[in-house]
Tab-separated table of C-alpha atoms and ligand atoms in Angstrom:
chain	number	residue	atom	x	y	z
A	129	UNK	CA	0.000	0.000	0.000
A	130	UNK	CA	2.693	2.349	0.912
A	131	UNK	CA	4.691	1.717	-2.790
A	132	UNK	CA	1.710	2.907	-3.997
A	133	UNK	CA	0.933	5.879	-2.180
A	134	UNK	CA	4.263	7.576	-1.617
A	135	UNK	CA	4.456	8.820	-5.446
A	136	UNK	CA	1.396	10.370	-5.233
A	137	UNK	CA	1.174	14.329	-4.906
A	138	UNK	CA	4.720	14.111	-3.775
A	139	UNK	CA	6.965	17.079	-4.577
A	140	UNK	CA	10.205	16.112	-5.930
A	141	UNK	CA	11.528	19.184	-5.190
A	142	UNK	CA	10.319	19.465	-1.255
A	143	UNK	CA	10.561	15.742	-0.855
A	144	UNK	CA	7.332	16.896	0.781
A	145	UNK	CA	3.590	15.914	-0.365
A	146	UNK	CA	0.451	18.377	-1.820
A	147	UNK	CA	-2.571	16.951	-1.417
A	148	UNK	CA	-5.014	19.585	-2.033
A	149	UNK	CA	-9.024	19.000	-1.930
A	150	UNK	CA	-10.586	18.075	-5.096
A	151	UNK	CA	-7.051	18.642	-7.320
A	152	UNK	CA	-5.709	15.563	-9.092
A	153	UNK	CA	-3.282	14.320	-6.335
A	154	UNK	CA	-6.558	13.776	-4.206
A	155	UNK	CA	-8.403	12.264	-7.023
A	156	UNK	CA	-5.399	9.498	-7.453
A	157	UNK	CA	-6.017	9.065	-3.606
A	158	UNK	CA	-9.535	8.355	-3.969
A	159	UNK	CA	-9.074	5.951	-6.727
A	160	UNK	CA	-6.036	4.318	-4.892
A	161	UNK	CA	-8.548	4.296	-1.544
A	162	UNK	CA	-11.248	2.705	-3.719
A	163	UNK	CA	-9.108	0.091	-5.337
A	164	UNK	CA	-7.707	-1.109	-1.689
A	165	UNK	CA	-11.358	-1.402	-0.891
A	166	UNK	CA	-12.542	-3.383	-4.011
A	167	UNK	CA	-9.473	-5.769	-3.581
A	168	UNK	CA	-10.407	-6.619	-0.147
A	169	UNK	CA	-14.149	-6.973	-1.612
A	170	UNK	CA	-15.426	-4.521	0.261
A	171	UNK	CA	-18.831	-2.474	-0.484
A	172	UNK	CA	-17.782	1.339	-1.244
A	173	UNK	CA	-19.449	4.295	-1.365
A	174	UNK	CA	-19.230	8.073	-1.492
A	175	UNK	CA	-20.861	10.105	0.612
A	176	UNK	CA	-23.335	13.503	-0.304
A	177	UNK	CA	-19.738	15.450	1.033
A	178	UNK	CA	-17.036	13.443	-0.478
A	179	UNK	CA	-16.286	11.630	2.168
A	180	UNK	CA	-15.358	8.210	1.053
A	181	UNK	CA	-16.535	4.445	3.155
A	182	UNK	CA	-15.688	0.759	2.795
A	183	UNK	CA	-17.927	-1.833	4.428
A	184	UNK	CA	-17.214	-5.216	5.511
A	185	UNK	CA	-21.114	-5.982	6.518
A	186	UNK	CA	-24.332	-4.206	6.382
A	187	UNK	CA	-23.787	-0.563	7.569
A	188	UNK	CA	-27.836	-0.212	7.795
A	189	UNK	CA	-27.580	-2.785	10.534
A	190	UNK	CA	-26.205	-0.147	12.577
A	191	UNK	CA	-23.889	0.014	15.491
A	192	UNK	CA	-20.865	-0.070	13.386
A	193	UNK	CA	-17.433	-0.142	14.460
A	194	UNK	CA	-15.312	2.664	12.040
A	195	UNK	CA	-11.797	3.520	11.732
A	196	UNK	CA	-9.650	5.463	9.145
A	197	UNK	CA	-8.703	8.897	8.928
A	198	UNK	CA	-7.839	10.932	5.406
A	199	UNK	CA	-5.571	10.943	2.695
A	200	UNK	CA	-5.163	15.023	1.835
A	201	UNK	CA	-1.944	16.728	3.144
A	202	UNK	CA	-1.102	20.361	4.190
A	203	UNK	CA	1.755	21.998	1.647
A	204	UNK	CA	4.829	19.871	1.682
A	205	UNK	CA	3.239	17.618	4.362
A	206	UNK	CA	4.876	15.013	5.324
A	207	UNK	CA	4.095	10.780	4.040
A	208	UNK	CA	1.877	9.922	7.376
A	209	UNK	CA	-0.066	12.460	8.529
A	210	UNK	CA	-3.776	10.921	7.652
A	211	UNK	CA	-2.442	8.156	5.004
A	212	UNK	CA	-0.582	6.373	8.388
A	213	UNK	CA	-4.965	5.906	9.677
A	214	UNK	CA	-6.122	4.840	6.198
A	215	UNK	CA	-3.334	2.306	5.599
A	216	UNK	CA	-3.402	0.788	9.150
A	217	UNK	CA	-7.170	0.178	8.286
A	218	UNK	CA	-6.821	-1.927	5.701
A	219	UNK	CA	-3.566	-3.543	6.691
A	220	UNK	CA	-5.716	-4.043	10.570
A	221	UNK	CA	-8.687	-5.416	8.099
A	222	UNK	CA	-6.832	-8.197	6.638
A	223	UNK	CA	-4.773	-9.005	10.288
A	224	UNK	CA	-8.274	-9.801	11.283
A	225	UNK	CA	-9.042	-11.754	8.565
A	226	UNK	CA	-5.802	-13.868	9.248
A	227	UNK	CA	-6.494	-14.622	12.575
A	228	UNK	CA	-9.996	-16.339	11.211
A	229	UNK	CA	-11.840	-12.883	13.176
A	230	UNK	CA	-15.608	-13.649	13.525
A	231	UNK	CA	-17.766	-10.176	12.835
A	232	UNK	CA	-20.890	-9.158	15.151
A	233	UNK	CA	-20.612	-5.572	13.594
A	234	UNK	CA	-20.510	-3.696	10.752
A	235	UNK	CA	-17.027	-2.114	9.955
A	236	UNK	CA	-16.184	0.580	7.898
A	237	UNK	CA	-12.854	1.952	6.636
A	238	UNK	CA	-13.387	6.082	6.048
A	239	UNK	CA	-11.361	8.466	4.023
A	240	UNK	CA	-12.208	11.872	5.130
A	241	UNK	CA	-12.105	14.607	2.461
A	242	UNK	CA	-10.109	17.894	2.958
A	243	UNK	CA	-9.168	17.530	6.436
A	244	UNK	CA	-6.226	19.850	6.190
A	245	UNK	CA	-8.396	22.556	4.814
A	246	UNK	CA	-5.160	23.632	2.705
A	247	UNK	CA	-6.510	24.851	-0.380
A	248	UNK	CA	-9.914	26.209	1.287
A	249	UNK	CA	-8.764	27.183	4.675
A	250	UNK	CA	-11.074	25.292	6.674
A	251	UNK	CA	-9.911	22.065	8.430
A	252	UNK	CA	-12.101	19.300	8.491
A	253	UNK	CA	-14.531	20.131	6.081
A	254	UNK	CA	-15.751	16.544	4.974
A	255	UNK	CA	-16.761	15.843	8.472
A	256	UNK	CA	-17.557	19.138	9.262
A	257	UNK	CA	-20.373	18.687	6.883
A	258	UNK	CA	-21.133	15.386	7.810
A	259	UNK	CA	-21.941	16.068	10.858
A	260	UNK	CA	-23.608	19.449	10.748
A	261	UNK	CA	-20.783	21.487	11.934
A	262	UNK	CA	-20.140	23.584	8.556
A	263	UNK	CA	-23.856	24.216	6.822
A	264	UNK	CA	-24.086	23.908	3.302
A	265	UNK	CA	-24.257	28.184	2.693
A	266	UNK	CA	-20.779	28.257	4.266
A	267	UNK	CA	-19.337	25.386	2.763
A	268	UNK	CA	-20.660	26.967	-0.841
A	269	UNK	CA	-18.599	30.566	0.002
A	270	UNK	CA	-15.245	28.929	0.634
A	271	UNK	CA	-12.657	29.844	-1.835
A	272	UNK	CA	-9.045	28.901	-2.396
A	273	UNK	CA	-6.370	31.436	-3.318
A	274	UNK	CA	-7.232	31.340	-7.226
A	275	UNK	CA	-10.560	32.899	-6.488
A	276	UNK	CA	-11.968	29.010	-7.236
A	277	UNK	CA	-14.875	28.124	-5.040
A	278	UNK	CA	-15.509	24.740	-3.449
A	279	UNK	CA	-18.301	23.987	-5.576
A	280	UNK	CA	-16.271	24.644	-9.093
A	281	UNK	CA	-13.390	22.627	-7.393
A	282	UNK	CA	-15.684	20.044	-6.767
A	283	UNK	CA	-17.839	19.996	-10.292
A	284	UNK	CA	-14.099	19.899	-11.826
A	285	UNK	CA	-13.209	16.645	-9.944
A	286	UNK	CA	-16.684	15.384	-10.945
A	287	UNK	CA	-18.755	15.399	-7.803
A	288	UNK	CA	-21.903	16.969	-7.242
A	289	UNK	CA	-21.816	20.140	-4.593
A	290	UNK	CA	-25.224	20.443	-4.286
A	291	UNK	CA	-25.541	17.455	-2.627
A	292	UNK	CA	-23.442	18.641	-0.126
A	293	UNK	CA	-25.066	18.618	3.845
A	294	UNK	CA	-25.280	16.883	6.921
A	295	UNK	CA	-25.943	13.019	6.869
A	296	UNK	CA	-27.280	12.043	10.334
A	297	UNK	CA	-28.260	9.440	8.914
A	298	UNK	CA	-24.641	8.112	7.652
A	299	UNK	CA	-23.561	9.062	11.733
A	300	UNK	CA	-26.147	7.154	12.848
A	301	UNK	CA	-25.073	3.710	11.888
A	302	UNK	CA	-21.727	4.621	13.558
A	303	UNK	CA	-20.883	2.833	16.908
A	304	UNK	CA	-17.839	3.674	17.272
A	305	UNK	CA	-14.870	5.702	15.366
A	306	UNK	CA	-11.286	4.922	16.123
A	307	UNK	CA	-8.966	7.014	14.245
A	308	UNK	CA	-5.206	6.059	14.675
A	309	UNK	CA	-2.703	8.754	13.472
A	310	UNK	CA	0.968	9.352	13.548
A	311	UNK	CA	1.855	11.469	16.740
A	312	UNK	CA	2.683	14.864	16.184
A	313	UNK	CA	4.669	15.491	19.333
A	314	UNK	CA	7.098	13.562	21.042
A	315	UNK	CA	5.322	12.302	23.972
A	316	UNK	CA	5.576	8.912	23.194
A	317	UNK	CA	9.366	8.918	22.349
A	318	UNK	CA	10.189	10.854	25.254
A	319	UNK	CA	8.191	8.250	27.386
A	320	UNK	CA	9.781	5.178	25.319
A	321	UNK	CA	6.437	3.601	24.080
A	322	UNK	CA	5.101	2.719	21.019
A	323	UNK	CA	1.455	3.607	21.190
A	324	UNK	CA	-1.077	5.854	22.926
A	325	UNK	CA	-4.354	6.946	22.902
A	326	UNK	CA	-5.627	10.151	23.243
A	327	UNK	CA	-7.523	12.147	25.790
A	328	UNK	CA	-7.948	15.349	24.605
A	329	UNK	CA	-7.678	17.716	21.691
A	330	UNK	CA	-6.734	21.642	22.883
A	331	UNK	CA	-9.316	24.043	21.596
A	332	UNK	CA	-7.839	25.626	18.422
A	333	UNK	CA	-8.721	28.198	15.353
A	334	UNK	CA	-7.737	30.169	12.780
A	335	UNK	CA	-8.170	34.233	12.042
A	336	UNK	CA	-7.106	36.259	9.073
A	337	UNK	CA	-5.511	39.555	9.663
A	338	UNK	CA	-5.780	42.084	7.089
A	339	UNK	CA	-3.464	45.420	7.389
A	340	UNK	CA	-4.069	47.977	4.814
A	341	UNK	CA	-1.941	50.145	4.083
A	342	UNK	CA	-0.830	52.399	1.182
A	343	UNK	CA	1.124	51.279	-1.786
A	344	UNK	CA	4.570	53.261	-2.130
A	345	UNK	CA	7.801	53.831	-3.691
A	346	UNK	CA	10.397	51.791	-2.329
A	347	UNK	CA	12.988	54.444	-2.907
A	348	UNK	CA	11.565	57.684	-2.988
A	349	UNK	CA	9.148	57.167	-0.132
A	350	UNK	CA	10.209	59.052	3.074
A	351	UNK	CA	10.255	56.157	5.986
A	352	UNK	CA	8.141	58.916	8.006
A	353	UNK	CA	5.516	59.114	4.852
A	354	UNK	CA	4.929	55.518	4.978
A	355	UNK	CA	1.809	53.518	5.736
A	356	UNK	CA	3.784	50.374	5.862
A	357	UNK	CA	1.373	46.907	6.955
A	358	UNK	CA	4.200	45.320	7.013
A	359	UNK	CA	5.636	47.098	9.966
A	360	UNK	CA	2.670	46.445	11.685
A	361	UNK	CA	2.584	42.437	10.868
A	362	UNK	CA	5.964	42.087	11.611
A	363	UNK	CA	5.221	43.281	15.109
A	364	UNK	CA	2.350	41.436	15.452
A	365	UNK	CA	4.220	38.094	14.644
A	366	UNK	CA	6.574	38.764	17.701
A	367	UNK	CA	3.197	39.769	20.154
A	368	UNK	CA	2.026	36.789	18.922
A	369	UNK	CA	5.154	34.352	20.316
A	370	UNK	CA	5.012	36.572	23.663
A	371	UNK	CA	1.175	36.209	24.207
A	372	UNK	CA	1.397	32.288	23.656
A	373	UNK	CA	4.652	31.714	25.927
A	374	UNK	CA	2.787	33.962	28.682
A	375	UNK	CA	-0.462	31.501	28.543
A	376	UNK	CA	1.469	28.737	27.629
A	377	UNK	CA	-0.089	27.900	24.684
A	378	UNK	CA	0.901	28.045	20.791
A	379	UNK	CA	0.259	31.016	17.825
A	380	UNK	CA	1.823	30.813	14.527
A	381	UNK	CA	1.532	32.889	11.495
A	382	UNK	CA	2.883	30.193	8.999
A	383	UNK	CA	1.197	31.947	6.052
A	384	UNK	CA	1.077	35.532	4.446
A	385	UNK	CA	-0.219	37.306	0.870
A	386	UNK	CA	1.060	40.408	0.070
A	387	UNK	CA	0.099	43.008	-2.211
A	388	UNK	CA	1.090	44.017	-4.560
A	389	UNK	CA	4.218	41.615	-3.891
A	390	UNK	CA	6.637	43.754	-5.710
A	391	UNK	CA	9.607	43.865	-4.549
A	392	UNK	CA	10.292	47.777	-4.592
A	393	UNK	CA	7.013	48.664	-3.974
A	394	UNK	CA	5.484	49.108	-0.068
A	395	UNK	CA	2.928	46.759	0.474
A	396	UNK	CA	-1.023	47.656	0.296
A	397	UNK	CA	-1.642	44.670	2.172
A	398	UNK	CA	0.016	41.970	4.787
A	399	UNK	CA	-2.499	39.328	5.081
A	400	UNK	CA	-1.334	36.941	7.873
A	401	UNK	CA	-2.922	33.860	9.106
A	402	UNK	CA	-2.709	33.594	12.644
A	403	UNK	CA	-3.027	29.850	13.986
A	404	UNK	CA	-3.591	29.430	18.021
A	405	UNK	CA	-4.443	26.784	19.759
A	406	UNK	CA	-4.263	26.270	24.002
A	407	UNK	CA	-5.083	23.621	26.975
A	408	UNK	CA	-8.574	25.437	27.732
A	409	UNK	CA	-10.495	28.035	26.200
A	410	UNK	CA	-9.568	30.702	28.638
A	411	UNK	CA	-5.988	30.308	27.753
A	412	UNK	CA	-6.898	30.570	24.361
A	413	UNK	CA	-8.932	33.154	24.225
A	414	UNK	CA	-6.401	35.091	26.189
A	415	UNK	CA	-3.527	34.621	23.536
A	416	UNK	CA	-5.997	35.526	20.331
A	417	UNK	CA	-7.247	38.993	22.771
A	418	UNK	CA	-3.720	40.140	23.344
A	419	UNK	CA	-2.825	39.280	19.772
A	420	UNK	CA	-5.544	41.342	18.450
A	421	UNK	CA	-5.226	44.271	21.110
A	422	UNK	CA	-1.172	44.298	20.138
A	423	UNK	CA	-2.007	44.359	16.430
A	424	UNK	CA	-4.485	46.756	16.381
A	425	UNK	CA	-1.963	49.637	18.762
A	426	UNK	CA	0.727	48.717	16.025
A	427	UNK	CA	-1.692	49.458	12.944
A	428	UNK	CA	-2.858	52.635	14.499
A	429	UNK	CA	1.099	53.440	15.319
A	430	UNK	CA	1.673	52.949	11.259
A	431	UNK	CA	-1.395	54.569	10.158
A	432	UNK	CA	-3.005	51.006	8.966
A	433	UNK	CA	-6.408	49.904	8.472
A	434	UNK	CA	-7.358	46.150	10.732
A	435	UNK	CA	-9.441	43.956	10.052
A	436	UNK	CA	-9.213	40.260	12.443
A	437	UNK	CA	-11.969	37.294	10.643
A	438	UNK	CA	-12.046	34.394	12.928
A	439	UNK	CA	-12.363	31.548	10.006
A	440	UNK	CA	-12.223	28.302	11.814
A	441	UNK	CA	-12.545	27.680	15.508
A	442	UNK	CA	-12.625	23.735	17.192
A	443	UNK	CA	-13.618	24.149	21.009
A	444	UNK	CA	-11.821	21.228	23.438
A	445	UNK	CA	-12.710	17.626	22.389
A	446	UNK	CA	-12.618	15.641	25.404
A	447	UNK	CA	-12.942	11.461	23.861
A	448	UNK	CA	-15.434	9.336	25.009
A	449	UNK	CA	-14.081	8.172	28.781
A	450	UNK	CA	-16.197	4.502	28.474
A	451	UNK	CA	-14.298	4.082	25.033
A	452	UNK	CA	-10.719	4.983	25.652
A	453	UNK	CA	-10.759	2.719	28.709
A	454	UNK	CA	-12.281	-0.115	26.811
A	455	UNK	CA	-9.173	0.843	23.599
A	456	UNK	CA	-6.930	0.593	27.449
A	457	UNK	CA	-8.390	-2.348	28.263
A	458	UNK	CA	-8.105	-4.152	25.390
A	459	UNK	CA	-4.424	-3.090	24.551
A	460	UNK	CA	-3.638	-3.541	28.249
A	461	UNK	CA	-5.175	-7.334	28.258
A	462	UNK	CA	-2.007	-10.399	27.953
A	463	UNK	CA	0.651	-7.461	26.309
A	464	UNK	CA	3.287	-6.152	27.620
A	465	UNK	CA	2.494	-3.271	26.077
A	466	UNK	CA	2.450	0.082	28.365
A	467	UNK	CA	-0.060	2.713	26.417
A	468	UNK	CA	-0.380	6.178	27.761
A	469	UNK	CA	-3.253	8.673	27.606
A	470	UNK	CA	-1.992	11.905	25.998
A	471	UNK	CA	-3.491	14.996	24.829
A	472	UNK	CA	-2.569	16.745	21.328
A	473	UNK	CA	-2.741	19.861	20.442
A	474	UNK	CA	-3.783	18.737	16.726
A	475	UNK	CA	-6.793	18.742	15.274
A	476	UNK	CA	-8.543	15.560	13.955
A	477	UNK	CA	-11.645	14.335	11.729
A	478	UNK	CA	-12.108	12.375	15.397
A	479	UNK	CA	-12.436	15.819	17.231
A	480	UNK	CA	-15.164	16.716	14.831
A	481	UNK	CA	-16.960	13.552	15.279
A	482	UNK	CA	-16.728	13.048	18.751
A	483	UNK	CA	-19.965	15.008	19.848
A	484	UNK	CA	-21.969	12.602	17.664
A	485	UNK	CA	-20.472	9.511	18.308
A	486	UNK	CA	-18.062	7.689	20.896
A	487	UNK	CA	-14.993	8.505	19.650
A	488	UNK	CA	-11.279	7.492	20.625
A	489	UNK	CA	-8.272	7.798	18.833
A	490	UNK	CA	-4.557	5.835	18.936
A	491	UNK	CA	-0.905	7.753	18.315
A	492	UNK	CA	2.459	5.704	16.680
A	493	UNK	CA	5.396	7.006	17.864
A	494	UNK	CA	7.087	9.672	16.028
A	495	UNK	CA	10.634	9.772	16.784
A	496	UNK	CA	11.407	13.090	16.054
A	497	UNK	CA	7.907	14.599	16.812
A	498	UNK	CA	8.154	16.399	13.409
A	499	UNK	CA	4.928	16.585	11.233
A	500	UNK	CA	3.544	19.001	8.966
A	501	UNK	CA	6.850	18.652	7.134
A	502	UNK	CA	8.764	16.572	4.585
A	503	UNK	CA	10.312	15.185	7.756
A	504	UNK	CA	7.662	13.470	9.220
A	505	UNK	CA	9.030	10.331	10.278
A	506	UNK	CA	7.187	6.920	11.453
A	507	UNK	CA	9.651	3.692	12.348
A	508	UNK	CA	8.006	0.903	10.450
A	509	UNK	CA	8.008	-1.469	13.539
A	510	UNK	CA	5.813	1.058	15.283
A	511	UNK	CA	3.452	1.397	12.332
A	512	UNK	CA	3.179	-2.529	12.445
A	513	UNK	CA	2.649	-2.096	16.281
A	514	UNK	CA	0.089	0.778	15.330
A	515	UNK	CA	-1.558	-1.740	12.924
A	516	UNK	CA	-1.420	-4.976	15.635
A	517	UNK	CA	-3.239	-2.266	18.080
A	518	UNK	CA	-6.077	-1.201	15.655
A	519	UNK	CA	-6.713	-4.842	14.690
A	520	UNK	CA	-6.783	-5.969	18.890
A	521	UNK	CA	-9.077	-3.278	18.989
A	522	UNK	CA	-11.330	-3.896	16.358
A	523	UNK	CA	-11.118	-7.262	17.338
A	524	UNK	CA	-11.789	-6.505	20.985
A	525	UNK	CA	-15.440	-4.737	19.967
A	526	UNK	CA	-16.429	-5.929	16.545
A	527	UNK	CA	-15.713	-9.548	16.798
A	528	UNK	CA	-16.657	-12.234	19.371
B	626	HGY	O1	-3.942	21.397	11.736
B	626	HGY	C1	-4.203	20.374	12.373
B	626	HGY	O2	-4.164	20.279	13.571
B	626	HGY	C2	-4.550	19.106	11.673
B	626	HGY	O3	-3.463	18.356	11.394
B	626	HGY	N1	-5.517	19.211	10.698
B	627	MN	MN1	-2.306	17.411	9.774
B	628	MN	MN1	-4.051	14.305	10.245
């Protein structure tokens, strides 16, 4: 599964992989996801939001165990970030099947679309819609940074947008979600194990800050003449380190559009993306006031116009306690393995489902803790632990 995958959307030139929503590196993950699926002679099917499912038994009967996670990266992500999920499914699936398993549920294998929300902002948008989180009117206004909306991206890649909306239905049948995903910290290498599963996901968001300013002459312009939003980024970059160390949290501006972009011309506009995320909501909503409050005294100092969207925001996800002490159980029966209960600071398709249904989810080592980067790293013994846990699991509430 892996030979086949790691070509796909890779960049030779990064090393690193782009995996947009609805581009044709996604589209050769969706036909790679619904091979694996048809090989194993499993039922597939698409979902109204583009979400994609593989069934081993009768989803209507309800109660089903799923697992999987997605296949879309951020830009120049790295090789397991979401594919590390969908491949342990499968590779879990037919460990089952080895050891002669016996079903008494449904299970499904899910690909989630657009989790990264790279090309349209917005994390999580297949299961945001699925489960009501994103309506339809707000899904239909996203746009990615060539002015094409969601819906054209999707009519170009074939698939319908007005069909796009919540599917309680679809939820309903679900028993149980386990996602398993590469850790994106180093929790488990600094504590020496393998595996964990997760208690928490930190509240998190995203907000756009516009400064406008006034387009100049880079050499004729007087400094003391200038409306400069870049000034007033800049400084907001370094309030927005401060803030986070103070509340112990995280901000990043990883990305920025300028206008005009020239490079002897003052900038118009600095358009930063601030991403924040913290332990609680107070913390966080601490960090994003003093961000703001910082930027805006900077943009007056400079004579720039503010404007702060929030565009995404994921409160605390706190996994279902009766389900990540059955995952314990199970991984803790006749093992020697040793699996701690950490929290992440990254979001997940499992955070979004996890006011539906129960929800739990299971981290493989990372030895560097490096992800959202060429050099995400996975040692293949832990993935094979990774997919030895998903199968005891699956085993331990879908089989007898
Ligand atoms: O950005 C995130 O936390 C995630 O990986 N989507
Ligand atoms: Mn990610
Ligand atoms: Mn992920």
């Amino acid at each position: 599964m892996w030979a086949e995958l790691l070509p796909v959307g890779r960049s030779p030139a990064s090393g690193g992989y782009r995996r947009y929503a609805w581009t044709g590196a996604d589209a050769d993950c969706r036909t790679w996801f619904q091979e694996q699926a048809e090989a194993r002679g499993l039922a597939f099917e698409t979902d109204r939001n583009g979400n994609q499912w593989a069934w081993l038994g009768d989803p209507a009967a309800g109660n089903a165990v799923v697992t999987g996670s997605h296949l879309d990266s951020v830009p120049d992500g790295g090789a397991f970030d979401g594919p590390l999920g969908v491949v342990s499914a499968f590779a879990a699936l037919d460990e089952l099947r080895g050891r002669g398993a016996r079903f008494t549920r449904p299970v499904g294998i899910v690909n989630f679309g657009d989790e990264e929300g790279a090309r349209f902002g917005l994390a999580c948008v297949g299961s945001r819609l699925t489960a009501g989180a994103l309506t339809v009117e707000q899904a239909h206004r996203l746009t990615d940074g060539d002015g094409i909306t969601l819906p054209q991206a999707m009519e170009s890649a074939g698939y319908d947008p007005d069909a796009l909306g919540p599917d309680p239905e679809r939820l309903a049948r679900i028993g149980a979600f386990v996602e398993l995903h590469v850790e994106q910290g180093r929790a488990l290498d600094l504590s020496g194990d393998r595996i964990g599963i997760a208690s928490a996901i930190w509240p998190h968001g995203r907000w756009r800050f516009d400064f406008r300013g006034e387009a100049n002459h880079a050499g004729t312009t007087r400094l003391a003449d200038r409306h400069d939003p870049m000034l007033s980024y800049a400084e907001t970059v370094l309030a927005a380190r401060r803030e986070a160390e103070l509340a112990g949290a995280v901000a990043t501006f990883g990305k920025i559009g300028v206008e005009p972009n020239g490079v002897n011309a003052v900038p118009s506009l600095v358009r930063g993306w601030l991403d924040s995320r913290a332990a609680d909501q107070a913390s966080l909503d601490t960090v994003v006031t003093g961000i703001e409050k910082a930027a805006r005294a900077y943009a007056a100092a400079h004579g720039v116009d503010l404007d702060v969207v929030r565009e995404s925001f994921t409160p605390v996800v706190e996994f279902d306690h009766a389900l990540r002490d059955e995952l314990a159980r199970i991984l803790g029966t006749g093992t020697e393995l040793r699996v701690p209960v950490l929290g992440t600071g990254a979001g997940h398709d499992a955070g979004i489902l996890s006011g539906r249904v129960p929800t739990a989810m299971l981290f493989v080592r990372n030895p560097t803790g490096v992800s959202h980067s060429p050099a995400e790293r996975a040692a293949e013994d832990d993935c094979v632990a990774g997919v030895t846990a998903l199968a005891d699991v699956l085993e331990g509430l879908a089989c007898t």
